[in-house]
Coordinates of C-alpha atoms and ligand atoms in Angstrom, one line a residue:
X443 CA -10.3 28.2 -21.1
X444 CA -13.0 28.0 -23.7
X445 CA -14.0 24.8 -25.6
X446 CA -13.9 26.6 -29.0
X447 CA -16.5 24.0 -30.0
X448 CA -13.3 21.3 -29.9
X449 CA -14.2 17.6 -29.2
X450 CA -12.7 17.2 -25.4
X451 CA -10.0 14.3 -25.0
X452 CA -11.1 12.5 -22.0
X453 CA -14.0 12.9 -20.0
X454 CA -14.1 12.9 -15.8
X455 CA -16.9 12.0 -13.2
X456 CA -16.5 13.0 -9.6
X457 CA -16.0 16.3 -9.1
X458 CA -14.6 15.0 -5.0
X459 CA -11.1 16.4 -4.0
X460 CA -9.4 13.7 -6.1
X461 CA -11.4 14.0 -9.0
X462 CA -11.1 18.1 -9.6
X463 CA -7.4 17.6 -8.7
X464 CA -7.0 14.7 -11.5
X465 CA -8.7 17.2 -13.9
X466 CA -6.7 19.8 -13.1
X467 CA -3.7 17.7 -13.7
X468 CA -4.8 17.0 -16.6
X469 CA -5.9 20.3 -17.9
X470 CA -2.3 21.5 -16.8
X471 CA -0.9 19.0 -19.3
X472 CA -3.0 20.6 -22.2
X473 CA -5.6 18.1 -22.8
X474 CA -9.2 19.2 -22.7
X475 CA -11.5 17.1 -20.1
X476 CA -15.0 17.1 -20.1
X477 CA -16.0 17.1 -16.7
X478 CA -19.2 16.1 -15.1
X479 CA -20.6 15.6 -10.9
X480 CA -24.0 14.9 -9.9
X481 CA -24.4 17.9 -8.5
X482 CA -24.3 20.7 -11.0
X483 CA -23.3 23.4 -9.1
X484 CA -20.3 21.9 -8.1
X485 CA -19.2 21.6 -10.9
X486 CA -20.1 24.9 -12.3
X487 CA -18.1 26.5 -9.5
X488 CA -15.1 24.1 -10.3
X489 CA -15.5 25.3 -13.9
X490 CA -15.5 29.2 -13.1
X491 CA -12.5 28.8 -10.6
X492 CA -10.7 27.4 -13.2
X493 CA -11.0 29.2 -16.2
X494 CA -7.3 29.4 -17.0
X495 CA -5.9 25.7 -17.0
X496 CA -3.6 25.4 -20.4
X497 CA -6.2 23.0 -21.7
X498 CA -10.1 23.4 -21.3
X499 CA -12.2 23.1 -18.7
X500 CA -15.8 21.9 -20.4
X501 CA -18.6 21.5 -17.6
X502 CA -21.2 19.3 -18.7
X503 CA -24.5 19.6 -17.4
X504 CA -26.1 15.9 -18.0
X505 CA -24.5 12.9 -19.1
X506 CA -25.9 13.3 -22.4
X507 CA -23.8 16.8 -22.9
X508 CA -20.7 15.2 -21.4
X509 CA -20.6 12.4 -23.7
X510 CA -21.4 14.3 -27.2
X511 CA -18.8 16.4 -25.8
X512 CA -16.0 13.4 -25.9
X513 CA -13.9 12.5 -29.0
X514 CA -14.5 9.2 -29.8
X515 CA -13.9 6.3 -28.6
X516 CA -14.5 8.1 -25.4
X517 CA -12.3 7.6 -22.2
X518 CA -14.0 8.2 -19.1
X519 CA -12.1 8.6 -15.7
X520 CA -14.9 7.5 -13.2
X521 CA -13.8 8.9 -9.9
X522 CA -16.5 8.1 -7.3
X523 CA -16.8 6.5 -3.9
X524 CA -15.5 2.7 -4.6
X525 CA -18.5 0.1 -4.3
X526 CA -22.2 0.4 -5.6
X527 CA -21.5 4.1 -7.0
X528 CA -19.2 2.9 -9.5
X529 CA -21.7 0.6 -11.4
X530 CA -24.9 3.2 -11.0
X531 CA -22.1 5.4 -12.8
X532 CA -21.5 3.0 -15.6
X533 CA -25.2 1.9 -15.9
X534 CA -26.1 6.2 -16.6
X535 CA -23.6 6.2 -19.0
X536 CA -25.3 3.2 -20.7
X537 CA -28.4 5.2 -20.4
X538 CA -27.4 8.4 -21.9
X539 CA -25.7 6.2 -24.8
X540 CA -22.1 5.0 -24.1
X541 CA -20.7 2.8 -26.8
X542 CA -18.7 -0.5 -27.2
X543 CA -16.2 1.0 -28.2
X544 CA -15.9 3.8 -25.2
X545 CA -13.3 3.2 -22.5
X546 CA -14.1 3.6 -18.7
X547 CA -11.7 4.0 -16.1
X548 CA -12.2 3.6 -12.8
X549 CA -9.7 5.3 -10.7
X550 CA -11.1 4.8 -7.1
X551 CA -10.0 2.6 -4.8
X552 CA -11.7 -0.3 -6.0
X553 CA -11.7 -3.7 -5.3
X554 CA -9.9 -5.5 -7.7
X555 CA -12.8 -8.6 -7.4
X556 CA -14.9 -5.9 -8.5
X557 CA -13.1 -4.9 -11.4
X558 CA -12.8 -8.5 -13.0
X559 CA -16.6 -9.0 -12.6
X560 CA -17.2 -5.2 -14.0
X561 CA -15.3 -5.8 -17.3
X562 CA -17.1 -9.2 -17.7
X563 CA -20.7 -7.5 -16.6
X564 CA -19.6 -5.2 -19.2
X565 CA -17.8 -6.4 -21.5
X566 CA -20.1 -5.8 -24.5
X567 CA -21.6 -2.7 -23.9
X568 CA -17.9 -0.6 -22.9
X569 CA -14.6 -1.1 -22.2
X570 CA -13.9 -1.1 -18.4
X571 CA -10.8 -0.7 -17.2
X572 CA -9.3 -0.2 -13.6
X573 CA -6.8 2.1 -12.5
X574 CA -5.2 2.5 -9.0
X575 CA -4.1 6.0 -8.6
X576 CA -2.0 7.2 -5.2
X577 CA -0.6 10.0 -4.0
X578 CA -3.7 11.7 -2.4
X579 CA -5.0 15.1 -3.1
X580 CA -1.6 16.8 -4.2
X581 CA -0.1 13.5 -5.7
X582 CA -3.5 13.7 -7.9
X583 CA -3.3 17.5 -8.4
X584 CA 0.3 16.9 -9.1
X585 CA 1.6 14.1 -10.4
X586 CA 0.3 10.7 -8.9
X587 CA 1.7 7.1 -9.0
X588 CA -1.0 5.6 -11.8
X589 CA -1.3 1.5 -11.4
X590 CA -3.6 0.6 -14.5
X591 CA -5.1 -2.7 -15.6
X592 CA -7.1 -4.0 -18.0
X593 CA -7.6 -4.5 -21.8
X594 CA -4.4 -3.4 -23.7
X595 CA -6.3 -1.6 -26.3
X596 CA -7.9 0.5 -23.9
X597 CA -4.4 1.2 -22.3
X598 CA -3.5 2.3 -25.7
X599 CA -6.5 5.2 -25.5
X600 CA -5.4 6.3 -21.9
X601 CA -1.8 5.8 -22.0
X602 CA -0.5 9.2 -23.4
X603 CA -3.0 11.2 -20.2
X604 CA -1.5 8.9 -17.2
X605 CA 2.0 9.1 -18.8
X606 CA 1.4 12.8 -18.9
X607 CA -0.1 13.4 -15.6
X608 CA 1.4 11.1 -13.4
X609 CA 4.6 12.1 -11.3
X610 CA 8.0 11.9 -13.1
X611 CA 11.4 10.3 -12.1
X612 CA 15.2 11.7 -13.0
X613 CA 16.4 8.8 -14.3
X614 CA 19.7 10.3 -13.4
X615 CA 19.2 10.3 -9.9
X616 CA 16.3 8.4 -9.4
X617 CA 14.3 10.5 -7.4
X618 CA 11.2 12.3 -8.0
X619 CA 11.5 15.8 -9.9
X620 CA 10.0 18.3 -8.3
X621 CA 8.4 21.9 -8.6
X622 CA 4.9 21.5 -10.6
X623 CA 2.7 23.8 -9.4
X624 CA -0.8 25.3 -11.0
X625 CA -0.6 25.1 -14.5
X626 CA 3.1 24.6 -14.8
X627 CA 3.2 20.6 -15.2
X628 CA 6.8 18.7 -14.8
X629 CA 8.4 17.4 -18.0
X630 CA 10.4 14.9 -19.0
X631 CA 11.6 11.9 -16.8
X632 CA 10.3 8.7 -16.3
X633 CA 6.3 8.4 -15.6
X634 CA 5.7 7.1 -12.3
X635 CA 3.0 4.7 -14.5
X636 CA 3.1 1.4 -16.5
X637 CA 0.8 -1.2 -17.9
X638 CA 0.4 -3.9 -15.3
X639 CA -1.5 -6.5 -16.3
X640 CA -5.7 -7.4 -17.4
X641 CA -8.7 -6.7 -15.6
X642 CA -8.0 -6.3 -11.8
X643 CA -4.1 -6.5 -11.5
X644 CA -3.8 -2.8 -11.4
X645 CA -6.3 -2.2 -8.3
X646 CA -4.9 -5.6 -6.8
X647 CA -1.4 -3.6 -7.3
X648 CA -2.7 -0.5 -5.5
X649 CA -4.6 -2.7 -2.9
X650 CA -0.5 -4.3 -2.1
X651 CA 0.4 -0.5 -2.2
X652 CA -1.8 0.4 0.6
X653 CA -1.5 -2.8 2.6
X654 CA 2.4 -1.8 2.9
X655 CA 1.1 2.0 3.4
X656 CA -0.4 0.6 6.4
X657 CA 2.9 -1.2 7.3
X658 CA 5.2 1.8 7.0
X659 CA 2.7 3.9 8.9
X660 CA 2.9 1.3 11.9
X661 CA 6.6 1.1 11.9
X662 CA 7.2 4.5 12.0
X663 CA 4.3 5.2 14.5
X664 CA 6.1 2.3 16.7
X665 CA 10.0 3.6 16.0
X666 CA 8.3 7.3 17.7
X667 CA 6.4 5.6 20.3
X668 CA 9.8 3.5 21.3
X669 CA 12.1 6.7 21.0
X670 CA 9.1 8.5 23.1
X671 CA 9.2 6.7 26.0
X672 CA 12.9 5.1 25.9
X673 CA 14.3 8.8 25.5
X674 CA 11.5 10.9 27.1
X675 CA 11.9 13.3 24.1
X676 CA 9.5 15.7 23.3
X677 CA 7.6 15.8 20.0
X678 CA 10.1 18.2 18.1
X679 CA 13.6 16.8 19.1
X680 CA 11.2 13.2 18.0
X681 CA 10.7 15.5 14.6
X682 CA 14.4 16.3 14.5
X683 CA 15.3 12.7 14.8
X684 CA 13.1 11.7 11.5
X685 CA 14.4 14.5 9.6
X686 CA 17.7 13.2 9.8
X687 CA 16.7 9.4 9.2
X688 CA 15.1 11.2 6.3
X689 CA 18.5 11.5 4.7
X690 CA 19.3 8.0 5.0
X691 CA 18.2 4.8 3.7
X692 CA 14.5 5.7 5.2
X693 CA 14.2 8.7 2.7
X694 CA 10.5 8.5 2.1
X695 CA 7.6 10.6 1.9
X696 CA 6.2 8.9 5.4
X697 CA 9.5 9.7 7.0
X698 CA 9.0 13.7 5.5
X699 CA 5.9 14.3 6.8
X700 CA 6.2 12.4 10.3
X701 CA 8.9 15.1 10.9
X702 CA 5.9 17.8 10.0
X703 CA 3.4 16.5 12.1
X704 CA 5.6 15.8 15.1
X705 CA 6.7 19.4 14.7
X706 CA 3.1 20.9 14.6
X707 CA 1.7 22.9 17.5
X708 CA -1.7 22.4 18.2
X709 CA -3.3 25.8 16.5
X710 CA -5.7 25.5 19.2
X711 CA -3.4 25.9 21.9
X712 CA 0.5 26.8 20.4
X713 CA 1.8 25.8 23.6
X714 CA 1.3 22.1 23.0
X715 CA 2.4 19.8 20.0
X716 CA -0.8 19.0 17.7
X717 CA 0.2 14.9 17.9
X718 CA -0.5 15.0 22.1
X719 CA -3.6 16.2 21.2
X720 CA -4.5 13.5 18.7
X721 CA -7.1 11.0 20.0
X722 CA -4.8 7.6 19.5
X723 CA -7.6 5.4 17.6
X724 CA -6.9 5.0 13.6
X725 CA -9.1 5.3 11.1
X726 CA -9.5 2.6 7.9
X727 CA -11.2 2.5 5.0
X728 CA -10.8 -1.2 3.9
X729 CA -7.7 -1.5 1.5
X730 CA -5.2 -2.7 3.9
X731 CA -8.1 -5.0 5.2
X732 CA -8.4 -6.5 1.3
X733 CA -4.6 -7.1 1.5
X734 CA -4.2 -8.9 4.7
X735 CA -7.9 -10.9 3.7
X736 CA -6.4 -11.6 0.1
X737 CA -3.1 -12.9 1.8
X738 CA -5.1 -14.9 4.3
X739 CA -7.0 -16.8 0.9
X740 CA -4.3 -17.7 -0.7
X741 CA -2.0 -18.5 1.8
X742 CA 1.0 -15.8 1.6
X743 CA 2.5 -15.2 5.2
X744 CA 1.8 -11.1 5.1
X745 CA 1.5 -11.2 8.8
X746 CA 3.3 -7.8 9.4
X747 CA 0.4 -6.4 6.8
X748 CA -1.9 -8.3 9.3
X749 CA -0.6 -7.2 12.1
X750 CA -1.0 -3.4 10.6
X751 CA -4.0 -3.6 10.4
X752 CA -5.0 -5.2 13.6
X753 CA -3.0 -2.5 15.5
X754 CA -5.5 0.3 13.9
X755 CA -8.2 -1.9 14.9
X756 CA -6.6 -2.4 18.9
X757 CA -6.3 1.2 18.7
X758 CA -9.9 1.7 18.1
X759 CA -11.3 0.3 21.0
X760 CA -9.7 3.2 22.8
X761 CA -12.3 3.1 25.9
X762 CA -11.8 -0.6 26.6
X763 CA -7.9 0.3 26.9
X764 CA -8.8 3.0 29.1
X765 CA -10.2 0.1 31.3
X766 CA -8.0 -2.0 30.8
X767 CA -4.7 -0.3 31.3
X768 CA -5.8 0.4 35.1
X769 CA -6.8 -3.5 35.5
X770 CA -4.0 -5.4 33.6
X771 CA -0.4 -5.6 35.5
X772 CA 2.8 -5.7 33.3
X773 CA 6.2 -3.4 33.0
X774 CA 5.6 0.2 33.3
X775 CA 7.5 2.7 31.1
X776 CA 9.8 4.1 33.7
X777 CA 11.2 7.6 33.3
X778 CA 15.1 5.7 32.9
X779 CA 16.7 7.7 30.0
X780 CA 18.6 4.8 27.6
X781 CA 21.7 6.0 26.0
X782 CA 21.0 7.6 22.8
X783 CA 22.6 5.1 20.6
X784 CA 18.9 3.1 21.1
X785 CA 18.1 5.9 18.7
X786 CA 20.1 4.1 16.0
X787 CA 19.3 0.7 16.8
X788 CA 15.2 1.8 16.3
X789 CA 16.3 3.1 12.7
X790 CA 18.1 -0.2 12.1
X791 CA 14.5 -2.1 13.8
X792 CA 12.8 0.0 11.4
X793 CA 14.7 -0.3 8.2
X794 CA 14.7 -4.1 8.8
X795 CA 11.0 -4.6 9.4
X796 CA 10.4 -2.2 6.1
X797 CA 12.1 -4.8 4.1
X798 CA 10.2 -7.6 5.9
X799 CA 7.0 -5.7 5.1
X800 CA 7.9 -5.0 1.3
X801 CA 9.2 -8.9 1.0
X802 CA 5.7 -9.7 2.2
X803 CA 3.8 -7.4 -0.1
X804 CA 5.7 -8.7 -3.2
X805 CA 5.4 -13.0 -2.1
X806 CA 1.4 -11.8 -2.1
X807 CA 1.9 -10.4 -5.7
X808 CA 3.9 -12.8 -6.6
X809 CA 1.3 -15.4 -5.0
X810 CA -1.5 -13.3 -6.6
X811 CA -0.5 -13.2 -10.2
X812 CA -0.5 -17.2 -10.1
X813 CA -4.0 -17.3 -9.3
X814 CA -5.6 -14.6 -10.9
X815 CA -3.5 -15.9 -14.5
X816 CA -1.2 -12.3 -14.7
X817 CA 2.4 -11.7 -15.1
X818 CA 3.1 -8.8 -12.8
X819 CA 6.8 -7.3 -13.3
X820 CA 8.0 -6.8 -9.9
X821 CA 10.8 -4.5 -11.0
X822 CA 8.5 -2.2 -12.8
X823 CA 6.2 -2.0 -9.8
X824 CA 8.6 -0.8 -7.5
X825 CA 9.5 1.5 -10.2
X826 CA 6.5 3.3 -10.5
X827 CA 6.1 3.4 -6.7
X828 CA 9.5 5.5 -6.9
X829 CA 7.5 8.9 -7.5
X830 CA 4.0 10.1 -6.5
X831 CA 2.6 7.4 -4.1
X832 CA 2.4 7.1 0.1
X833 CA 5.2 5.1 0.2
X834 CA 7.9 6.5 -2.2
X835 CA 10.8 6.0 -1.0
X836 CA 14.4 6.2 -2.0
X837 CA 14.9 2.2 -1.1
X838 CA 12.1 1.5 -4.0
X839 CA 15.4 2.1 -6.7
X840 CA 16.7 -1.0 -4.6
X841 CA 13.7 -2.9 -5.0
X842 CA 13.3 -2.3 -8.7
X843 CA 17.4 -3.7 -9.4
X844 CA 16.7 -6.4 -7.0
X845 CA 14.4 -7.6 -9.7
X846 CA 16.2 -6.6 -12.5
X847 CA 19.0 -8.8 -11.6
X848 CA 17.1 -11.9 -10.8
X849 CA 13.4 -11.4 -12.5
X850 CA 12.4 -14.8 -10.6
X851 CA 13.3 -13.8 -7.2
X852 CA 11.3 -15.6 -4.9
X853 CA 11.7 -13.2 -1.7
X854 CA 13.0 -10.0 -1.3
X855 CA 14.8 -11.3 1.7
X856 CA 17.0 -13.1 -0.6
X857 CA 18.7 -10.7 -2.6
X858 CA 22.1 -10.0 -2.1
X859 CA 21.7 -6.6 -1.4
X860 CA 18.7 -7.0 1.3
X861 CA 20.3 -10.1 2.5
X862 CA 23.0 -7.9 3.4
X863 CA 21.2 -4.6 4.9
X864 CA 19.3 -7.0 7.3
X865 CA 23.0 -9.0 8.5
X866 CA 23.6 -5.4 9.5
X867 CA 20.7 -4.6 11.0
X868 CA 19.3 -7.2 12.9
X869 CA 21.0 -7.3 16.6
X870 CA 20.2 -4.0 16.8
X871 CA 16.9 -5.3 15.3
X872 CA 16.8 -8.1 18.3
X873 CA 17.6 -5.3 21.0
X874 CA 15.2 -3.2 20.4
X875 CA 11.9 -5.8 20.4
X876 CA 13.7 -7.4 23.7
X877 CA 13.8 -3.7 25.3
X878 CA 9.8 -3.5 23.9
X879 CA 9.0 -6.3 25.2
X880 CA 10.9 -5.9 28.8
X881 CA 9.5 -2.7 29.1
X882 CA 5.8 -3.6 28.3
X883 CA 5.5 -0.7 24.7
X884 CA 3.9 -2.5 22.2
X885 CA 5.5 -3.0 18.8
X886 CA 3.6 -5.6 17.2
X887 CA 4.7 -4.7 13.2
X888 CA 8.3 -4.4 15.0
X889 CA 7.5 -7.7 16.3
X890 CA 5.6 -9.6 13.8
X891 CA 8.0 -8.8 11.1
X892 CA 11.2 -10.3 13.1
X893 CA 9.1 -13.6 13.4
X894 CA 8.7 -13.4 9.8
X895 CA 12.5 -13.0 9.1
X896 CA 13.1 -16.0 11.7
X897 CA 10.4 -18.3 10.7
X898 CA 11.5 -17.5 6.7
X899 CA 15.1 -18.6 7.5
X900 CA 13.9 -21.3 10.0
X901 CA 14.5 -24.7 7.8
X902 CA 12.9 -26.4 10.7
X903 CA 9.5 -25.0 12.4
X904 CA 7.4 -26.4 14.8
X905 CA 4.6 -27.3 12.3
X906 CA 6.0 -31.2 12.8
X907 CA 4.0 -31.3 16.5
X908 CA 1.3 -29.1 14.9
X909 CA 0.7 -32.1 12.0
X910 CA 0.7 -34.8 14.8
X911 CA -1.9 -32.8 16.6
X912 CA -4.5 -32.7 13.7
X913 CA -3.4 -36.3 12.7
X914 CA -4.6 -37.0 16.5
X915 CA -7.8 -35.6 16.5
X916 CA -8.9 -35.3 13.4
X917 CA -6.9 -38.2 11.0
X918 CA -5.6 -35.4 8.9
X919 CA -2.3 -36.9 8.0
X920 CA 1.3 -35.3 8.0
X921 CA 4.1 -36.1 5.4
X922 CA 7.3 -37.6 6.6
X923 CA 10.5 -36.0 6.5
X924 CA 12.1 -39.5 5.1
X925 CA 9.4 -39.8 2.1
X926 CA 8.6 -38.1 -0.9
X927 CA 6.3 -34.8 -0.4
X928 CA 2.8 -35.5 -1.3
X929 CA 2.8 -39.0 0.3
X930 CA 0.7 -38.9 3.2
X931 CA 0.6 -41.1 6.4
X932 CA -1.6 -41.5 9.2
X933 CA -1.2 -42.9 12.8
X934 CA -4.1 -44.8 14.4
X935 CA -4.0 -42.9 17.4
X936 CA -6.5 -44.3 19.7
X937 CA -5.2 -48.2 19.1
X938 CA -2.6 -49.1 21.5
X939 CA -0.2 -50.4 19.0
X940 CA -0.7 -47.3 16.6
X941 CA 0.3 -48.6 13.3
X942 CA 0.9 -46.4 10.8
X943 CA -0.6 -46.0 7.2
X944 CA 0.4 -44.8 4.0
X945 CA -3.0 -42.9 3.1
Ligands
6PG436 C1 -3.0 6.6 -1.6 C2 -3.6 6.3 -0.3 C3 -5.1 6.5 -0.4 C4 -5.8 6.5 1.0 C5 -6.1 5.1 1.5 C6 -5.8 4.8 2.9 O1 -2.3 5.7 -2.1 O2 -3.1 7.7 -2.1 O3 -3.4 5.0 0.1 O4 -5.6 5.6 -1.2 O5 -5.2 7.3 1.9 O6 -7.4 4.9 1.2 O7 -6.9 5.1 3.6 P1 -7.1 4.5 5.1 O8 -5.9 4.7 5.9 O9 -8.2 5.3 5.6 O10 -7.4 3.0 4.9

């Protein structure tokens, strides 16, 4: 659509596959966007492709054009590759004349260290504000899960485009409506998108997201590889199986399309299923990384986050397995058929070590807002993770009244509700990491998050022998479980008669 000389109402950089689908969201929704890449003809094709969005399309050739073509103050949705790019991006804006008063948004994947240092670095030459956005190409194209933080007022300035664009909840049912497509945007419901917090609590939000992305990925990938091998099923009765948890309390985008891929023939060769021809070493980009390194600094027992990642990583070295599996002795898969009630118990496995993962994501927000001075609401989080992200899930509605009826809840795990789900779930739970174990198939998220559930309800752990150890070697003390915490003794080891002392 033509400009008709009017002043645009945002302004986008990044003309990537998220970037032109964000603008075109946002076109859709009638507000004109000024758009601008780095390399003109792209976004001169962009442009022409789109000539019909409901509101305009303005290519801009320089950043001087794009910004006299923003109303002011000007809101900017930076959407480049997260790190060094985003700052030469601000730093041209400077240059071609950005103002005070002029709102940035960074909607990459950012790290949220990043975005606290950028709106100090910038703080008196723009407004920078951070903005986790997920959901991919077609969440962006069609209504993402938006995760912003930063300075109220510029919330205020971006607020009416994220509520617009992002994806939209029946508060009725609480699910996701669907049905936008190309220039017919959903309306009404509730906007998968809220205020979180200032300066980096909305990429820190995001990061959480995609450490329990990673999570959910690994539980699902080890519920198939477990059904694989226990049931010697083939890929589509595996895809029939999901489909049907789909219906259940596992209802979640990640449960949807496992069923797809599972079902997809390899277009190179119909007569085999796409997955068996998948090299089995996983890709990362860093987020889930920043989540288990942010959980490691401030102490927060995300191990089944961890753990995700680490199994992506032992995937990786897929040539030193090779090697390996021909030199290291151990149980070997056998071609014994279990009874296909296991298929039920690896659902129950799964559904217990999902709320293990999500308990462990929320203690590291919870843990998080402490330290970086914001006051995250849990409820609302899970709320806006109900619609347009990875991991929306039906079991996210749970989440969100978990919090509402106790705001202060200090683990997920401890809701009635969960509480419950995992009393029903766990033998099965139990049975199937004994029969992973027995049988030699890795299942370390399956794994790692029942030691989290035993060692959170463990009153006693083994850390009593671990305190005497470093008060052996290394006089580090230990507190005694007959004195006050915070009093600390110390044993002189070496001395015969090993007094103790109050230290
Ligand atoms: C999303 C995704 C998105 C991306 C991640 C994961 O929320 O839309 O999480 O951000 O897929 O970067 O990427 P890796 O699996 O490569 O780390």
């Amino acid at each position: 659509m033509a400009n008709n000389g009017q002043a645009a109402d945002v302004g986008l950089i990044g003309l990537a596959v998220m970037g032109r689908n964000l603008a075109l969201n946002i076109a859709d929704h009638g507000f004109s966007i000024a758009v601008f890449n780095r390399t003109t003809s792209v976004m001169q094709q962009f442009v022409a492709e789109n000539s019909q969005t409901p509101g305009a399309l303005i290519g801009c050739e320089s950043l001087g054009v794009f910004l006299a073509a923003l109303k002011s103050p000007r809101v900017i949705i930076v959407l480049v590759k997260a790190g060094p790019a985003v700052d030469d991006v601000v730093e041209q804006l400077l240059a071609a004349g950005l103002q005070p008063e002029d709102v940035v948004v960074d909607a990459g994947n950012s790290n949220w260290n990043d975005t606290i240092r950028r709106e100090k670095q910038y703080a008196q030459r723009l407004k920078f504000f951070g903005s986790g956005v997920s959901g991919g190409e077609l969440g962006a194209r069609f209504g993402p899960s938006l995760m912003p933080g930063g300075d109220p007022d510029s919330w205020r300035h971006l607020k009416p485009i994220w509520e617009a664009i992002a994806a939209k909840i029946d508060p009725a049912t609480g699910k996701p409506i669907p049905g936008a497509a190309p220039g017919h945007p959903v309306t009404g419901g509730v906007a998968c998108t809220a205020y979180l917090g200032p300066n980096g609590a909305g990429h820190y939000v995001k990061m959480v997201h995609n450490g329990i992305e990673y999570v959910d990925m690994q539980l699902i990938s080890e519920a198939y590889y477990l059904l694989r091998h226990l049931l010697q099923l083939a890929p589509d009765e595996l895809a029939d199986i999901f489909t049907r948890w789909n219906e259940g309390e596992l209802d979640s985008y990640l449960i949807e399309i496992t069923a797809d891929v599972l079902r997809q023939r390899d277009p190179t060769n119909p007569k085999k299923f796409l997955v068996d021809c998948i090299l089995d070493a996983a890709g990362q980009k860093g987020t889930g990384q920043w989540t288990a390194g942010s959980a490691l600094d401030l102490g927060v027992p995300a191990n089944s986050i961890a753990e995700a990642v680490f199994a992506r990583c032992m995937s990786a070295v897929k040539e030193e397995r090779v090697v390996a599996a021909k030199k290291l002795r151990g149980p070997v898969p056998g071609k014994r058929k279990y009874p296909r009630k296991i298929i039920e118990a690896i659902r129950q496995a799964l559904y217990c070590s999902k709320i293990c993962a999500y308990a462990q994501g929320f203690q590291l927000m919870r843990q998080a807002q402490q330290d970086y001075h914001w006051k995250l609401d849990f409820g609302t989080i899970a709320s806006i993770w109900r619609g347009g992200c990875i991991i929306r899930a039906r079991f996210l509605q749970k989440i969100t009244e978990a919090y509402q009826r106790q705001p202060e809840l200090v683990n997920l795990l401890l809701d009635p509700y969960f509480r419950r789900q995992v009393r029903v779930g766990q033998d099965s739970w139990r049975q199937v990491v004994m029969l992973a174990a027995r049988h030699g198939l890795p299942a370390p998220a399956f794994m790692s998050a029942l030691a989290y559930y035993d060692a959170y309800r463990a009153a006693v752990l083994p850390a009593n022998l671990l305190q005497g150890q470093r008060d052996y070697f290394g006089a580090h003390t230990y507190e005694r479980v007959d004195a006050p915490r915070g009093k600390f003794f110390h044993v002189n080891w070496p001395d015969p008669q090993r007094p103790q002392i109050e230290v």
